[in-house]
XYZ file of N, CA, C and O in Angstrom:
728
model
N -25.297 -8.719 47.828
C -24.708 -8.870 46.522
C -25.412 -7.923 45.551
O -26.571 -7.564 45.755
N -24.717 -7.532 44.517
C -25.053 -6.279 43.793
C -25.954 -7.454 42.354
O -25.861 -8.552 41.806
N -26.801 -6.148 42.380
C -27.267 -7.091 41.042
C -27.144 -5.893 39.386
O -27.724 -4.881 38.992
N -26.058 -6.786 38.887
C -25.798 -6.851 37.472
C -26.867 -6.676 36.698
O -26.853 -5.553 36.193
N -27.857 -7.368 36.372
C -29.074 -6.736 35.480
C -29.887 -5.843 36.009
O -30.982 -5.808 35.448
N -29.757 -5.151 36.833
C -30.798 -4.242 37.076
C -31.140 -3.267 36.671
O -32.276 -2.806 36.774
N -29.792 -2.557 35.893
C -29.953 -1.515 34.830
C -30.054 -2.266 33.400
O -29.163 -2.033 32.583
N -31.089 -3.148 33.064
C -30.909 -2.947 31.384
C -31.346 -2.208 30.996
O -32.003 -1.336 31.564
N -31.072 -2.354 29.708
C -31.824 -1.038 28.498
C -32.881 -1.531 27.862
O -33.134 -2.723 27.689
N -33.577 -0.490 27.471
C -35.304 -0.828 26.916
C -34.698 -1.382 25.656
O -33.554 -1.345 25.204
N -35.824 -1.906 25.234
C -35.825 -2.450 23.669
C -35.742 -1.231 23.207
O -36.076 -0.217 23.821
N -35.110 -1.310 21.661
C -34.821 -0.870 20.893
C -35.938 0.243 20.485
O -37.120 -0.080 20.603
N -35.540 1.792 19.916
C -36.936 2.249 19.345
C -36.291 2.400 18.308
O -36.490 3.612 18.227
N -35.750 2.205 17.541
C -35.208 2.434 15.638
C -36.480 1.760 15.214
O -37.069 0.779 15.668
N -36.858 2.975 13.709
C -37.939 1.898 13.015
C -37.081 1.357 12.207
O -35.946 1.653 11.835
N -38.287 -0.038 11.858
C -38.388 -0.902 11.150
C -38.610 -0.859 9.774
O -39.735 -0.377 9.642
N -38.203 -1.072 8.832
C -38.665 -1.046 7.581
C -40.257 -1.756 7.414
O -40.265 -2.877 7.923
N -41.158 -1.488 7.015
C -42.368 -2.257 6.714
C -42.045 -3.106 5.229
O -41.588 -2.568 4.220
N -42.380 -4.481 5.358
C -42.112 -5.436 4.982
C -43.262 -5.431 3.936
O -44.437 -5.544 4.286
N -42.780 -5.261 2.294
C -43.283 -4.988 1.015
C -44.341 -3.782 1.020
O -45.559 -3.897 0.885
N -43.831 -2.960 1.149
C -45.074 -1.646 1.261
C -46.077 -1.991 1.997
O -46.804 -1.004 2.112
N -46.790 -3.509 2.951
C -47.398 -3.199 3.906
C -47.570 -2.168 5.212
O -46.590 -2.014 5.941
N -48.667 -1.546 5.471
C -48.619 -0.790 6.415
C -48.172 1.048 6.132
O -48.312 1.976 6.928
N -47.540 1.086 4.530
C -47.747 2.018 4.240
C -48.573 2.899 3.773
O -49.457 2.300 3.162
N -48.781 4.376 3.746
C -50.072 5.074 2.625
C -49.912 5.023 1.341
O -48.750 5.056 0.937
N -50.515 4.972 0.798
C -50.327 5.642 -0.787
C -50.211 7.037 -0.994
O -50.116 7.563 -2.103
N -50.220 7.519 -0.105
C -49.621 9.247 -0.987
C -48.420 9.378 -0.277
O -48.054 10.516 0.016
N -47.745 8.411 0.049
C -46.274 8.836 0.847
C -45.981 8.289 -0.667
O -46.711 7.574 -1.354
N -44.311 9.001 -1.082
C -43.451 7.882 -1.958
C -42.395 6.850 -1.764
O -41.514 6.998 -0.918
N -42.479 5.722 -2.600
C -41.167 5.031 -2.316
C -40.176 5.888 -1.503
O -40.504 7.074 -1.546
N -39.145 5.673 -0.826
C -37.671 6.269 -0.267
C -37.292 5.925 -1.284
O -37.380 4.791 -1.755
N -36.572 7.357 -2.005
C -35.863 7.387 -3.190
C -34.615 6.546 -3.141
O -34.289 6.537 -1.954
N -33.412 5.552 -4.115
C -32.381 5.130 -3.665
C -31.265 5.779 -4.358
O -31.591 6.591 -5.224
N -30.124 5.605 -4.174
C -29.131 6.852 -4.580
C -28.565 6.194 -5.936
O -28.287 5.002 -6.064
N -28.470 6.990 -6.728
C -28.394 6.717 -8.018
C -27.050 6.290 -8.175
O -26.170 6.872 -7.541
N -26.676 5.005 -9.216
C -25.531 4.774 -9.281
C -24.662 3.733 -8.064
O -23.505 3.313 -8.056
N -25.751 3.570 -7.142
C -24.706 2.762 -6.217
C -24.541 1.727 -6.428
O -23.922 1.348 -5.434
N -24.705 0.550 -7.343
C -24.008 -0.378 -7.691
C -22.965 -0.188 -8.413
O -21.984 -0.922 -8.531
N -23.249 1.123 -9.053
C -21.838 0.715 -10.094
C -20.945 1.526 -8.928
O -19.870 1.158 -9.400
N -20.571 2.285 -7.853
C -19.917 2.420 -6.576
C -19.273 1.418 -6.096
O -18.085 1.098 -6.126
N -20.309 0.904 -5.594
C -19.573 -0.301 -5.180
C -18.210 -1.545 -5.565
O -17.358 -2.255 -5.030
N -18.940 -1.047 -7.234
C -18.191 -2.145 -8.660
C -16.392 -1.298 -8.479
O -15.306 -1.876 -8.439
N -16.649 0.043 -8.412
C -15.502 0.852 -8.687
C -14.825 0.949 -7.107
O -13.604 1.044 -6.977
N -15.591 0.922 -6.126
C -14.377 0.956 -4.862
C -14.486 -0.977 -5.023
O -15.256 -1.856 -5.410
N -12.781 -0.738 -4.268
C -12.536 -2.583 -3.833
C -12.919 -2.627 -2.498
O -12.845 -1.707 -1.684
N -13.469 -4.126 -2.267
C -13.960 -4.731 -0.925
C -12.397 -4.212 -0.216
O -11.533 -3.666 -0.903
N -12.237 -4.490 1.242
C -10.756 -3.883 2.186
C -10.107 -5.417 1.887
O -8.917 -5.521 2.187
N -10.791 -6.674 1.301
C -10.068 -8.052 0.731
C -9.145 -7.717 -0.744
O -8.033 -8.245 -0.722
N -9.396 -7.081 -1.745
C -9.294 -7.492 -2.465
C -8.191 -6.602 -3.137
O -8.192 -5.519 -2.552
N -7.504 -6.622 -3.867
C -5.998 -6.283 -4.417
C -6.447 -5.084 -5.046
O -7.344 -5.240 -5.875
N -5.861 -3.436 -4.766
C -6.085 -2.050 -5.960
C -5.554 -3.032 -7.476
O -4.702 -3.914 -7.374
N -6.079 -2.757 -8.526
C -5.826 -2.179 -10.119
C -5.078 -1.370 -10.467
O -5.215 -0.148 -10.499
N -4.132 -2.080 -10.786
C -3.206 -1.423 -11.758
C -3.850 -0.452 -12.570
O -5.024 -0.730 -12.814
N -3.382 0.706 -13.107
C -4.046 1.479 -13.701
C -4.130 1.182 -15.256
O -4.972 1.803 -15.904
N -3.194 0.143 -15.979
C -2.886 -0.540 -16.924
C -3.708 -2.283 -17.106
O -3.187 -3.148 -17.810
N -5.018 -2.513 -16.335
C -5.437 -3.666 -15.678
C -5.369 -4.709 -16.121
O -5.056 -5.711 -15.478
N -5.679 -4.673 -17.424
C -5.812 -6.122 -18.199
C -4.108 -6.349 -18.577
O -3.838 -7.548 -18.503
N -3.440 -5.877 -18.789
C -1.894 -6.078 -18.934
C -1.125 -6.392 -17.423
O -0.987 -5.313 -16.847
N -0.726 -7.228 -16.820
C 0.395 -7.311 -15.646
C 1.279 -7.060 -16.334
O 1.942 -7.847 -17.010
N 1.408 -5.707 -16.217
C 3.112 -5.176 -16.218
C 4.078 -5.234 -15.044
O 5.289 -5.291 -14.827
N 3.202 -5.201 -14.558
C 4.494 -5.270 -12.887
C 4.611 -6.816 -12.678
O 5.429 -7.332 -11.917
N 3.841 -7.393 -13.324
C 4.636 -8.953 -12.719
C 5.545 -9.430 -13.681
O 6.588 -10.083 -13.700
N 4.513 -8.677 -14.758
C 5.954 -9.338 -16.075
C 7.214 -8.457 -16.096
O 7.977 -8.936 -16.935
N 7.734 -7.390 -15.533
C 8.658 -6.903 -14.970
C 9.212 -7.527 -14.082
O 10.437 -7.640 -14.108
N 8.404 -8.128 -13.000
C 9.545 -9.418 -11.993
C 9.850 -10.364 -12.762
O 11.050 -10.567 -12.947
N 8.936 -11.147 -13.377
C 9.311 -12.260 -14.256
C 10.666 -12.063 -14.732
O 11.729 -12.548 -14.345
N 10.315 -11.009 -15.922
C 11.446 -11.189 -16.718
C 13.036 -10.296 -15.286
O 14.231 -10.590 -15.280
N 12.457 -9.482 -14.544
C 14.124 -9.325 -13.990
C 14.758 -10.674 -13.181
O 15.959 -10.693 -12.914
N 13.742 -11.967 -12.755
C 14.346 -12.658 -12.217
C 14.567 -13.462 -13.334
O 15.725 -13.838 -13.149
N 14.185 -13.959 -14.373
C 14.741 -14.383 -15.632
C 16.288 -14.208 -16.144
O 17.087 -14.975 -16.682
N 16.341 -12.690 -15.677
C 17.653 -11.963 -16.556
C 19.030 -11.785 -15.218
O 20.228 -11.556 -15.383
N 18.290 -11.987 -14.012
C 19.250 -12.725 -12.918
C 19.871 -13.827 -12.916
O 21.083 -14.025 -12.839
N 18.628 -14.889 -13.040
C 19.023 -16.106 -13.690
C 20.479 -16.434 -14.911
O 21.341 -17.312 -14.944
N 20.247 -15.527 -15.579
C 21.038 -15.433 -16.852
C 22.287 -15.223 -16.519
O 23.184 -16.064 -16.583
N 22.400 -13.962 -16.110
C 22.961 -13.493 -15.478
C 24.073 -13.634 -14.362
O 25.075 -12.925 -14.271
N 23.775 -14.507 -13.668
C 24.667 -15.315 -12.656
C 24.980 -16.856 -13.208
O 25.518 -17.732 -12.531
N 24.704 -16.941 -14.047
C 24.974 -18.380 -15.024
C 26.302 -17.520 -15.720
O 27.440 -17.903 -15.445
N 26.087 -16.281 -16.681
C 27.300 -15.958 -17.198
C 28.212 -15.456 -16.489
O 29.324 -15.438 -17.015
N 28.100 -14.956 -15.262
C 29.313 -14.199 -14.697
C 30.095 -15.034 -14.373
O 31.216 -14.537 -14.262
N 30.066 -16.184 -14.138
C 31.212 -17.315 -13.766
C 32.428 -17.157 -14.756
O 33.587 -17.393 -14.416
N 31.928 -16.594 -16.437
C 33.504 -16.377 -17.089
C 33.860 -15.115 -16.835
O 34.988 -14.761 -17.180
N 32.914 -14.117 -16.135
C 33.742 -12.811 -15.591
C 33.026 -11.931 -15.759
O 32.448 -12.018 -16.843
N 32.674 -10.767 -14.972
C 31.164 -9.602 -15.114
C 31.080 -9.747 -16.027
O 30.150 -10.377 -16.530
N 32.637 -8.884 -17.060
C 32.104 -8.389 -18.511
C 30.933 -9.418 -18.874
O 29.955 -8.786 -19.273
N 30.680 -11.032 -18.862
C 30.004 -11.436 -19.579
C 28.626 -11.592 -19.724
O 27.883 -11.736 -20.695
N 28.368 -11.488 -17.734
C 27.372 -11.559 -17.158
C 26.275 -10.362 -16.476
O 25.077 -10.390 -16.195
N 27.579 -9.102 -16.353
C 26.910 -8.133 -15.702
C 25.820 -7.015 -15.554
O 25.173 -6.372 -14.728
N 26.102 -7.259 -17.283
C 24.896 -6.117 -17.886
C 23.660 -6.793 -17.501
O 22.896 -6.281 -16.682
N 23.424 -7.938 -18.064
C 22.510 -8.628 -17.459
C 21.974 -8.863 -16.327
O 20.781 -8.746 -16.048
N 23.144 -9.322 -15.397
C 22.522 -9.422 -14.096
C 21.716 -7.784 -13.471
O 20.622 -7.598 -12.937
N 22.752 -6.892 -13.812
C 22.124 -5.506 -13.338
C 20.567 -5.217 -14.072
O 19.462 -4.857 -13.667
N 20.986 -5.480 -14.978
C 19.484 -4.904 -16.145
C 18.306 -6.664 -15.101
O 17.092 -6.744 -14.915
N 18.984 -7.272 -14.870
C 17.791 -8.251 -14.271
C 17.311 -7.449 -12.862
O 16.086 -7.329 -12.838
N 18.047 -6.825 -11.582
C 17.673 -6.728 -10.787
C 16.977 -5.380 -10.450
O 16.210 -5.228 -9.499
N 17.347 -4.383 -11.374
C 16.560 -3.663 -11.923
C 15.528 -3.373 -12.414
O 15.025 -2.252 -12.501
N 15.006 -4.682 -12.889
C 13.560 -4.686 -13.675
C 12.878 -5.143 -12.740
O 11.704 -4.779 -12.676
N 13.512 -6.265 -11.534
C 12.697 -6.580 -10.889
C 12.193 -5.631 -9.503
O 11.150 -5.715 -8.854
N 13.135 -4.893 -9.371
C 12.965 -3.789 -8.664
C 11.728 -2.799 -8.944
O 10.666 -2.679 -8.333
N 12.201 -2.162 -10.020
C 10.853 -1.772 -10.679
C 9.718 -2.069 -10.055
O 9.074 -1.498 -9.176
N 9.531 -3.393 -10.857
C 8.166 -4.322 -10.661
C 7.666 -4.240 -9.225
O 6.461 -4.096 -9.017
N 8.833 -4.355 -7.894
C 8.115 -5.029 -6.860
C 7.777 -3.172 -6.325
O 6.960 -2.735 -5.515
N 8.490 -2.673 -6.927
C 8.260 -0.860 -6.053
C 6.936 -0.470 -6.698
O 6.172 0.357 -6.201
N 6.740 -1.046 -7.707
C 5.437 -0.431 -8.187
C 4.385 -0.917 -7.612
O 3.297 -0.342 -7.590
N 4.685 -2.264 -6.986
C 3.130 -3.044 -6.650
C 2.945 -2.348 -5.443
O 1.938 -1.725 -5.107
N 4.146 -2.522 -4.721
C 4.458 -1.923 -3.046
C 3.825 -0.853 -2.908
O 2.839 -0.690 -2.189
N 4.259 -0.202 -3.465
C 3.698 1.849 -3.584
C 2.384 1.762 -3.863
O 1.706 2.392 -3.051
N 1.560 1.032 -4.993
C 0.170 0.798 -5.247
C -0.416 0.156 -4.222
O -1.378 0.753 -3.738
N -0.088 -1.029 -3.673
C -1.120 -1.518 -2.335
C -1.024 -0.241 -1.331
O -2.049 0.294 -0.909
N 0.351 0.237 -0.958
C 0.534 0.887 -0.291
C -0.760 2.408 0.007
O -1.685 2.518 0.811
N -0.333 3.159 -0.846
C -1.461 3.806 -1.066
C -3.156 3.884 -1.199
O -3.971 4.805 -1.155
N -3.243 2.337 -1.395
C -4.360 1.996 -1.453
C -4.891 1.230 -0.241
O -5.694 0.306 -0.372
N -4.463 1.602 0.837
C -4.677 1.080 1.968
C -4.881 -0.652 1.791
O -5.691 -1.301 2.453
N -4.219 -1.066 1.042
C -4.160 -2.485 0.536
C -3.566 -3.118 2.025
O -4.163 -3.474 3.041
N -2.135 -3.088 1.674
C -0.739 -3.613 2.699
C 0.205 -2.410 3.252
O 0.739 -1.456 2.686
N 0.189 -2.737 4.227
C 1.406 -1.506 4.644
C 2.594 -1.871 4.186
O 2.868 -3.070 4.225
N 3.388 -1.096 3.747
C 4.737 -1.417 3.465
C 5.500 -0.355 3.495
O 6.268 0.058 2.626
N 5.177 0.216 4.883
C 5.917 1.646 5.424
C 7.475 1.295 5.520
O 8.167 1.915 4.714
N 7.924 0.699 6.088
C 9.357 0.288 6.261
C 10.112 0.242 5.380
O 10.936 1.153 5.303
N 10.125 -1.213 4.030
C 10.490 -0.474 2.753
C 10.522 0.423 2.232
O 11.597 0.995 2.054
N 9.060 1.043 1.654
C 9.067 2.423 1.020
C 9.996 3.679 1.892
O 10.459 4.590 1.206
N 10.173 3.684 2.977
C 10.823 4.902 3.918
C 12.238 4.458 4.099
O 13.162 5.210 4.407
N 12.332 3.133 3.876
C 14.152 2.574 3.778
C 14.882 3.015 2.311
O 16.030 3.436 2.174
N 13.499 2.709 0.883
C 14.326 3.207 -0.035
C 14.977 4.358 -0.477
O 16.049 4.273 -1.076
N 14.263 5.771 -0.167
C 14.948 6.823 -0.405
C 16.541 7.106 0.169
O 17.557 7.545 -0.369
N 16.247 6.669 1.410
C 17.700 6.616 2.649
C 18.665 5.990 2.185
O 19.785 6.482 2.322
N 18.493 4.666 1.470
C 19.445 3.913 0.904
C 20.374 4.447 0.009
O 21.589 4.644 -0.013
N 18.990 4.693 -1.043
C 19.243 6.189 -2.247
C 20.675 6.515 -2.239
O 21.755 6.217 -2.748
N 19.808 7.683 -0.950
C 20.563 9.062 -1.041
C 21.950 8.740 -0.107
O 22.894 9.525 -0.193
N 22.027 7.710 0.672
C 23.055 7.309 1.036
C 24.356 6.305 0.161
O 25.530 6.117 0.480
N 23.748 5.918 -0.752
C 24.777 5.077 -1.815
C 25.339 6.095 -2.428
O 26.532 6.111 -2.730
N 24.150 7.457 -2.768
C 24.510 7.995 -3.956
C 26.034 8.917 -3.207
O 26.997 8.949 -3.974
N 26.268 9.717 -1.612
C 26.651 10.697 -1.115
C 27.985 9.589 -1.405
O 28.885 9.931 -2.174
N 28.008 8.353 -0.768
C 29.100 7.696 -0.359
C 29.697 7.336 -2.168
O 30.923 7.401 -2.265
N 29.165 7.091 -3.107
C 29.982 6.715 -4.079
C 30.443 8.209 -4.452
O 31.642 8.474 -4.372
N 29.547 9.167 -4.848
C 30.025 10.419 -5.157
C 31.712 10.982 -4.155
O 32.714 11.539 -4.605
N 31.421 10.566 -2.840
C 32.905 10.532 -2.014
C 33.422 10.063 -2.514
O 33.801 10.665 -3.518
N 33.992 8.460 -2.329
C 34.500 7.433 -2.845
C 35.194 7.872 -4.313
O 36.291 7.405 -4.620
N 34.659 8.571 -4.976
C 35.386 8.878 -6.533
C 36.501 9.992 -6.190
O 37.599 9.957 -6.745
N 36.127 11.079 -5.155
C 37.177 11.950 -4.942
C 38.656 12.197 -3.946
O 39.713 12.827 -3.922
N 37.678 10.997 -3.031
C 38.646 10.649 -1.918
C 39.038 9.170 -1.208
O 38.889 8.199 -1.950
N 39.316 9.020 -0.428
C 39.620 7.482 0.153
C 38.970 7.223 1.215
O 39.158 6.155 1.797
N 38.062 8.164 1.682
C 37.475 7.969 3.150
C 36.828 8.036 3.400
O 36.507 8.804 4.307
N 35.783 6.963 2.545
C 33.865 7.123 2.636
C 33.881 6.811 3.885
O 33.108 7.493 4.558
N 34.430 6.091 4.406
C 33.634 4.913 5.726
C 33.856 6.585 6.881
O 32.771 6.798 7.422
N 34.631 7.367 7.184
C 34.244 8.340 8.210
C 32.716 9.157 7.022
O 31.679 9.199 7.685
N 32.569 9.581 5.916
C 31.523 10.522 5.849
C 30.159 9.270 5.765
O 28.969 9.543 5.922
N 30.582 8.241 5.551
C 29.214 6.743 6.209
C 28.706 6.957 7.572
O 27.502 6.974 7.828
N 29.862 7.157 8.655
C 29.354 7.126 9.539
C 28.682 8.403 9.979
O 27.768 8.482 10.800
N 29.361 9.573 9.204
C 28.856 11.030 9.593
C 27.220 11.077 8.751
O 26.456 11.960 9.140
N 26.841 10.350 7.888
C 25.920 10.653 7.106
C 24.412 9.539 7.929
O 23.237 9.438 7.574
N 25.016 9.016 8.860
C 23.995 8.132 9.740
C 23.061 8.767 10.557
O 21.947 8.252 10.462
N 23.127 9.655 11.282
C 22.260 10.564 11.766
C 21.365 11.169 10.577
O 20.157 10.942 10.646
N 21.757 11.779 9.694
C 20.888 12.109 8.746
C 20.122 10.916 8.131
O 19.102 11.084 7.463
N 20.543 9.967 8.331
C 19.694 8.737 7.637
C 18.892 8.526 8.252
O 17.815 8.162 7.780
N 19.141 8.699 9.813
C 18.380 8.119 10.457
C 16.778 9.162 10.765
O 15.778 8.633 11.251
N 16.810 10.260 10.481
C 16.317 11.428 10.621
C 15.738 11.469 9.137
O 14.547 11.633 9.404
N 15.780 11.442 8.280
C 15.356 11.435 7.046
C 13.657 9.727 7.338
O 12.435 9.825 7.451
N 14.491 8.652 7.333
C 13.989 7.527 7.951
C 12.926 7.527 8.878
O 12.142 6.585 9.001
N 12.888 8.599 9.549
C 12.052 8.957 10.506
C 10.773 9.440 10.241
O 9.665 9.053 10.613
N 11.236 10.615 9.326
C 10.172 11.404 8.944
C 9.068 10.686 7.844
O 7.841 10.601 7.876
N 9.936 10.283 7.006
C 9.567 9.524 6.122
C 8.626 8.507 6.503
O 7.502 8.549 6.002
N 8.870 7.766 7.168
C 8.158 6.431 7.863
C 6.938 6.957 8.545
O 5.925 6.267 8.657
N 7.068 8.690 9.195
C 6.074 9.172 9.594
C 5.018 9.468 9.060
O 3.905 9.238 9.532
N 5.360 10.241 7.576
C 4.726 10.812 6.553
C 3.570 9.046 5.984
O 2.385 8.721 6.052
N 4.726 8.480 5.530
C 3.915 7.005 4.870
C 3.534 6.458 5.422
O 3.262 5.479 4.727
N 3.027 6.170 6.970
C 2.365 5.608 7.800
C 1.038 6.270 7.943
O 0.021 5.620 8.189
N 1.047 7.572 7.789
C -0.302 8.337 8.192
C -0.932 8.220 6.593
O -2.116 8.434 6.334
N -0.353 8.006 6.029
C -0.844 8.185 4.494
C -1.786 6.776 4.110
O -2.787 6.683 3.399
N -1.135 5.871 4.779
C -1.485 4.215 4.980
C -2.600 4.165 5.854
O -3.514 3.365 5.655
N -2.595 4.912 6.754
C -3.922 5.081 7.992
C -4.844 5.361 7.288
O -5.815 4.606 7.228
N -4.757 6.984 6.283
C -5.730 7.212 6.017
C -6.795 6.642 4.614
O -8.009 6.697 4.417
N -5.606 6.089 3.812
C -6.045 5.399 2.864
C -7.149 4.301 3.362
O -8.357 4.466 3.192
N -6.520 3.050 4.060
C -6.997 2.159 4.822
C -8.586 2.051 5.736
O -9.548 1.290 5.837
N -7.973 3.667 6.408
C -9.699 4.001 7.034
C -10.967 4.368 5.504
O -12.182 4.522 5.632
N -10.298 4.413 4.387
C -11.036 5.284 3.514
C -11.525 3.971 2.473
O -12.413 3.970 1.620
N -10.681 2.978 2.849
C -10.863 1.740 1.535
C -12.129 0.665 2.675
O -12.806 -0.311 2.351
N -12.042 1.222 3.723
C -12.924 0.240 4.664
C -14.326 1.041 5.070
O -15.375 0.518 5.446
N -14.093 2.224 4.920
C -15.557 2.931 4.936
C -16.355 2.457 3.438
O -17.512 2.052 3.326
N -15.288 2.661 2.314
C -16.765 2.456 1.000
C -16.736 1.459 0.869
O -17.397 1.112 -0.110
N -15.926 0.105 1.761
C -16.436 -1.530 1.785
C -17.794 -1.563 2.450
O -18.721 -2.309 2.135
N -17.788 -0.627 3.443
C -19.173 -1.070 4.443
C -20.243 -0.524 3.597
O -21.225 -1.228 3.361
N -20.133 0.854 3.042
C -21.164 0.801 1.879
C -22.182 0.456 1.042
O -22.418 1.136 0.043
């Protein structure tokens, strides 16, 4: 039978710090410490804790959801007597809340916070696909063939995209967890 411990490894040779300047000389100096690294630390976030708005003490992006689901609310209460009454509203509600949630998304995002590659790389596609098909739609009768012709490009746009914001998310992420260990 083979024996498993027979190769261990020696103890450790890393030094030790000497414990309160015992054991040191007096004409060596303190190890200098790097200036400023608490307040470093203060300015990168732990890889726990939520990026800062660049606006911090104000939540604008939540009070942007607030009030667009507020003005949804409203909104679908009035349309029951008919858009005209309800619609501006409801749009101006889902809009604001849109806003709000793209801004937080894109900020964790970047900040190696949360990934939220999928969204962010679905919205442009959506975009540019509502925008091709209504721009049709006004001149002709036959979005649904240039819908289906415009799917390959979606899907290819989608691609890249998701490629681009995924590596961007990697590298953020590796970069928000190096100055945690710090």
């Amino acid at each position: 039978m083979a024996k498993h411990n027979s190769a261990r490894r020696g103890r450790s040779r890393k030094r030790r710090p000497a414990p309160s300047g015992a054991g040191r000389s007096a004409k060596l100096p303190a190890a200098p410490r790097a200036a400023g690294s608490a307040r470093e630390r203060k300015q990168s976030p732990a890889a726990d804790e939520r990026p800062q708005a660049p606006w911090h003490p104000l939540p604008l992006s939540e009070l942007l959801i607030l009030v667009g689901a507020v003005a949804v609310v409203v909104g679908l209460s009035r349309s029951s007597k008919g858009f005209a009454a309800g619609g501006p509203t409801l749009l101006a509600g889902i809009g604001a809340a849109m806003i709000g949630t793209i801004e937080v998304t894109l900020r964790e995002h970047r900040a190696g916070y949360r990934s939220h590659t999928l969204m962010l790389a679905m919205l442009p596609v959506i975009l540019f696909h509502s925008a091709v098909i209504l721009i049709v739609a006004a001149f002709t009768t036959v979005p649904r063939v240039v819908s289906i012709g415009l799917l390959p490009l979606d899907v290819a746009s989608f691609a890249v995209l998701f490629k681009l914001l995924r590596a961007r998310y990697v590298d953020a992420r590796r970069e928000r967890n190096f100055a945690a260990r710090r």
